[in-house]
Coordinates of C-alpha atoms in Angstrom, one line a residue:
Chain A
R339 CA 3.3 1.4 19.0
K340 CA 2.6 0.8 15.2
E341 CA 1.6 -2.1 13.6
V342 CA 3.8 -2.8 11.0
E343 CA 8.2 -1.0 11.7
Q344 CA 10.2 -0.6 9.1
D345 CA 13.9 1.0 9.3
P346 CA 13.8 3.9 6.7
G347 CA 17.3 3.5 5.9
P348 CA 18.4 4.9 3.3
F349 CA 20.7 1.6 2.6
N350 CA 23.6 3.0 -0.5
V351 CA 25.5 0.3 -1.9
P352 CA 27.0 -0.3 -4.2
E353 CA 26.4 -2.3 -7.5
G354 CA 27.0 -5.8 -6.8
A355 CA 26.3 -5.9 -3.1
T356 CA 23.9 -7.2 -0.7
V357 CA 21.7 -5.3 0.9
A358 CA 19.3 -7.0 3.8
F359 CA 16.7 -5.3 6.1
N360 CA 14.4 -6.5 8.6
C361 CA 10.5 -5.4 9.4
T362 CA 9.1 -6.2 12.5
Y363 CA 4.9 -6.5 13.3
S364 CA 3.4 -6.2 16.5
N365 CA -0.3 -8.1 16.1
S366 CA 0.6 -12.0 16.9
A367 CA -2.3 -13.2 14.6
S368 CA -0.8 -11.7 10.8
Q369 CA -1.2 -14.4 8.5
S370 CA 0.2 -13.5 5.5
F371 CA 3.4 -11.0 5.0
F372 CA 4.4 -9.2 1.4
W373 CA 6.6 -7.4 0.1
Y374 CA 6.0 -4.5 -2.0
R375 CA 8.0 -2.3 -4.2
Q376 CA 7.8 1.1 -4.6
D377 CA 9.2 3.6 -6.7
C378 CA 9.4 7.1 -6.8
R379 CA 5.9 9.3 -7.7
K380 CA 5.3 5.2 -8.7
E381 CA 2.4 3.1 -7.0
P382 CA 3.6 -0.3 -4.5
K383 CA 3.4 -3.2 -6.8
L384 CA 4.2 -7.2 -5.1
L385 CA 7.8 -7.9 -5.5
M386 CA 7.0 -11.3 -3.3
S387 CA 4.6 -12.9 -0.6
V388 CA 6.5 -14.2 1.9
Y389 CA 6.2 -18.1 3.8
S390 CA 6.7 -19.2 6.7
S391 CA 10.0 -21.4 5.1
G392 CA 11.1 -18.5 3.5
N393 CA 11.3 -18.1 -0.2
E394 CA 13.2 -17.3 -3.0
D395 CA 12.7 -15.0 -5.7
G396 CA 16.0 -14.7 -8.3
R397 CA 18.3 -12.7 -6.6
F398 CA 15.7 -11.8 -3.4
T399 CA 15.0 -13.7 -0.6
A400 CA 12.5 -13.3 2.1
Q401 CA 12.3 -14.7 5.1
L402 CA 9.3 -14.6 8.2
N403 CA 10.6 -15.2 11.8
R404 CA 7.0 -16.0 13.4
A405 CA 8.4 -16.0 17.3
S406 CA 10.1 -12.6 16.7
Q407 CA 7.8 -11.6 14.9
Y408 CA 9.7 -10.0 12.0
I409 CA 10.0 -10.4 8.1
S410 CA 13.4 -9.4 6.5
L411 CA 14.0 -9.3 2.9
L412 CA 18.2 -9.3 0.9
I413 CA 19.0 -8.4 -2.2
R414 CA 22.1 -10.1 -3.5
D415 CA 24.0 -8.5 -6.6
S416 CA 22.5 -5.6 -6.5
K417 CA 21.4 -3.4 -9.6
L418 CA 21.0 -0.1 -10.2
S419 CA 17.4 -1.0 -10.7
D420 CA 16.9 -2.1 -7.5
S421 CA 17.1 1.3 -6.2
A422 CA 13.4 1.9 -4.6
T423 CA 11.6 1.9 -1.3
Y424 CA 10.4 -1.6 -0.1
L425 CA 6.9 -2.0 2.1
C426 CA 6.5 -4.5 4.6
V427 CA 2.9 -5.7 4.6
V428 CA 1.3 -7.7 6.7
T429 CA -2.7 -9.0 6.4
T430 CA -4.8 -9.9 10.1
E431 CA -6.9 -11.9 10.2
D432 CA -9.8 -9.8 9.2
Y433 CA -7.8 -9.5 5.7
K434 CA -7.1 -5.8 6.3
L435 CA -3.4 -5.0 5.0
S436 CA -1.2 -3.1 7.2
F437 CA 2.0 -1.2 5.6
G438 CA 5.7 -0.6 6.8
A439 CA 6.4 3.4 6.1
G440 CA 9.2 1.8 4.1
T441 CA 13.1 1.2 3.5
T442 CA 14.5 3.0 0.9
V443 CA 17.2 1.4 -0.7
T444 CA 19.8 3.2 -3.9
V445 CA 22.0 1.1 -5.2
R446 CA 25.4 3.3 -6.9
A447 CA 27.3 2.4 -9.4
Chain B
D1005 CA -3.2 -7.3 -18.0
V1006 CA -4.9 -6.1 -14.3
K1007 CA -6.0 -2.3 -14.0
V1008 CA -6.9 -0.1 -11.7
T1009 CA -7.4 3.9 -12.9
Q1010 CA -7.6 6.9 -10.7
S1011 CA -9.3 9.9 -12.2
S1012 CA -6.4 12.7 -11.7
R1013 CA -2.9 12.4 -11.0
Y1014 CA -2.4 15.8 -9.6
L1015 CA -5.3 18.3 -7.9
V1016 CA -5.7 21.6 -6.0
K1017 CA -8.6 23.0 -4.1
R1018 CA -9.4 25.0 -1.5
T1019 CA -10.1 24.4 2.1
G1020 CA -13.8 23.8 2.5
E1021 CA -14.4 22.6 -1.4
K1022 CA -15.9 19.0 -1.6
V1023 CA -13.4 16.8 -3.7
F1024 CA -14.5 13.4 -5.0
L1025 CA -11.5 10.8 -6.5
E1026 CA -12.7 8.1 -8.0
C1027 CA -11.3 4.8 -8.2
V1028 CA -11.9 2.4 -11.0
Q1029 CA -10.9 -1.3 -11.6
D1030 CA -11.3 -3.3 -14.2
M1031 CA -10.7 -7.0 -12.7
D1032 CA -13.9 -7.5 -10.8
H1033 CA -12.8 -7.5 -7.8
E1034 CA -14.9 -7.3 -4.9
N1035 CA -12.4 -5.7 -2.8
M1036 CA -11.5 -2.3 -2.8
F1037 CA -9.7 0.4 -0.7
W1038 CA -8.7 3.6 -0.2
Y1039 CA -5.4 4.6 1.1
R1040 CA -3.4 8.1 1.8
Q1041 CA 0.3 7.9 2.0
D1042 CA 2.3 10.4 4.0
P1043 CA 6.3 10.9 4.5
G1044 CA 7.3 8.4 7.5
L1045 CA 3.9 7.0 8.0
G1046 CA 3.1 4.7 5.3
L1047 CA 0.0 3.9 3.4
R1048 CA -2.8 4.3 6.3
L1049 CA -6.7 2.9 5.3
I1050 CA -9.1 5.5 4.8
Y1051 CA -12.2 3.3 3.7
F1052 CA -12.5 -0.3 2.7
S1053 CA -15.4 -2.4 0.9
Y1054 CA -15.9 -5.5 0.5
D1055 CA -19.1 -5.5 -2.0
V1056 CA -21.9 -3.3 -4.3
K1057 CA -22.8 -0.7 -1.6
M1058 CA -20.7 -1.9 1.4
K1059 CA -18.3 -0.4 3.6
E1060 CA -16.3 -0.6 6.3
K1061 CA -13.9 2.2 8.6
G1062 CA -10.2 1.8 8.7
D1063 CA -7.9 3.4 10.6
I1064 CA -8.2 7.1 9.8
P1065 CA -12.0 7.7 8.2
E1066 CA -12.2 11.2 9.7
G1067 CA -13.1 13.9 7.1
Y1068 CA -13.7 11.5 4.6
S1069 CA -16.9 9.4 3.4
V1070 CA -17.0 6.8 0.3
S1071 CA -19.6 5.4 -2.7
R1072 CA -19.9 2.2 -4.3
E1073 CA -22.7 1.7 -6.3
K1074 CA -20.9 -0.6 -8.6
K1075 CA -18.8 -3.4 -8.2
E1076 CA -15.8 -1.4 -10.4
R1077 CA -15.9 2.1 -8.9
F1078 CA -15.1 3.4 -5.7
S1079 CA -15.2 7.0 -5.0
L1080 CA -13.4 8.6 -1.8
I1081 CA -15.2 11.7 -0.7
L1082 CA -13.4 14.9 1.1
E1083 CA -16.9 17.3 2.5
S1084 CA -15.2 19.6 3.6
A1085 CA -11.3 19.5 1.8
S1086 CA -9.0 20.9 4.6
T1087 CA -4.6 21.4 4.6
N1088 CA -4.0 18.1 6.6
Q1089 CA -5.7 16.6 4.1
T1090 CA -2.7 17.7 1.4
S1091 CA -1.5 13.5 0.9
M1092 CA -1.2 11.5 -2.1
Y1093 CA -4.1 8.7 -2.1
L1094 CA -3.9 5.4 -3.1
C1095 CA -7.2 3.6 -4.7
A1096 CA -6.5 -0.6 -4.6
S1097 CA -8.4 -3.3 -5.2
R1098 CA -8.0 -7.3 -4.5
A1099 CA -10.2 -10.6 -5.3
T1100 CA -11.6 -12.2 -2.0
G1101 CA -9.1 -13.7 -0.1
S1102 CA -6.2 -12.4 2.7
T1103 CA -3.2 -13.8 0.3
D1104 CA -4.4 -12.4 -2.9
T1105 CA -2.3 -9.3 -3.8
Q1106 CA -3.5 -5.5 -3.9
Y1107 CA -3.5 -3.5 -6.9
F1108 CA -2.6 -0.1 -6.9
G1109 CA -4.2 2.6 -8.8
P1110 CA -1.5 5.5 -9.6
G1111 CA -2.6 7.8 -7.2
T1112 CA -3.8 11.3 -6.9
R1113 CA -1.7 14.3 -5.7
L1114 CA -4.2 15.9 -3.4
T1115 CA -3.1 19.4 -2.9
V1116 CA -5.5 21.8 -0.5
L1117 CA -4.8 25.4 0.1

C-alpha cells in the first residue's frame, strides 16, 4: 500500500466553480501535512501547510482528519491559473516527506 | 529569494555511462534530497543528506550513490546508467525541522538510451 494516495483526476471544472479532493495517508504517526502545487514541466512548490484545526489561504481551504487519516483541499471560485497538479505531502517522525502522485485540476473558461 | 539550481535541465546518456547530477542551494540549508518523479508514482526519495558528508538511503537507492562534500552541494551519481533510470530528477533542500518547507530545483529530465 502506498504511504500517500490521491485520486489522480483529472478534475475538469469551469471558472468560478468549487473543486475539492482528498488525500489519504497510511502512517498514523505522520506529523506534518502539506499541499504542494506543480505546474506542467515545473518543480513542486509549497501551496500551504495543513493544520489540525483546518486553515484557509484566500480561496484555498485545507482540512485534516486524523481519525480517518486524510487531508483535503478545497478551491473556491476557481481561476484558469489554478490549473495544475496538486501534491499531497506528509512527513513522519523521522522528518521524511512522502508524496502522493498528485491530483490534476483543469479549470476551463 | 531562495534558490536551488540543478546542473542540467535535459540530459541524454547511453546505457552503461556514469552520470553526475549536481544540485546547489544558496540558503545554507542542512538537509538536501534527491527524488525521481515518474507518471503515476509521484516523487520517490532516492537519497538524502542531513549534513556535510552525511547521507541516508531513501526508498529507492539501488543504482544510485550520492556525495555531499560541501553544505551547498549535493550530487547524485548513476554509476552505470540503465534505461529504467530514465526519469525526472528533482533536488530539494530544507532547513532542519520537519515543518519547514522543502524548496525544489527545476529538475533534470534524464533519458537513458
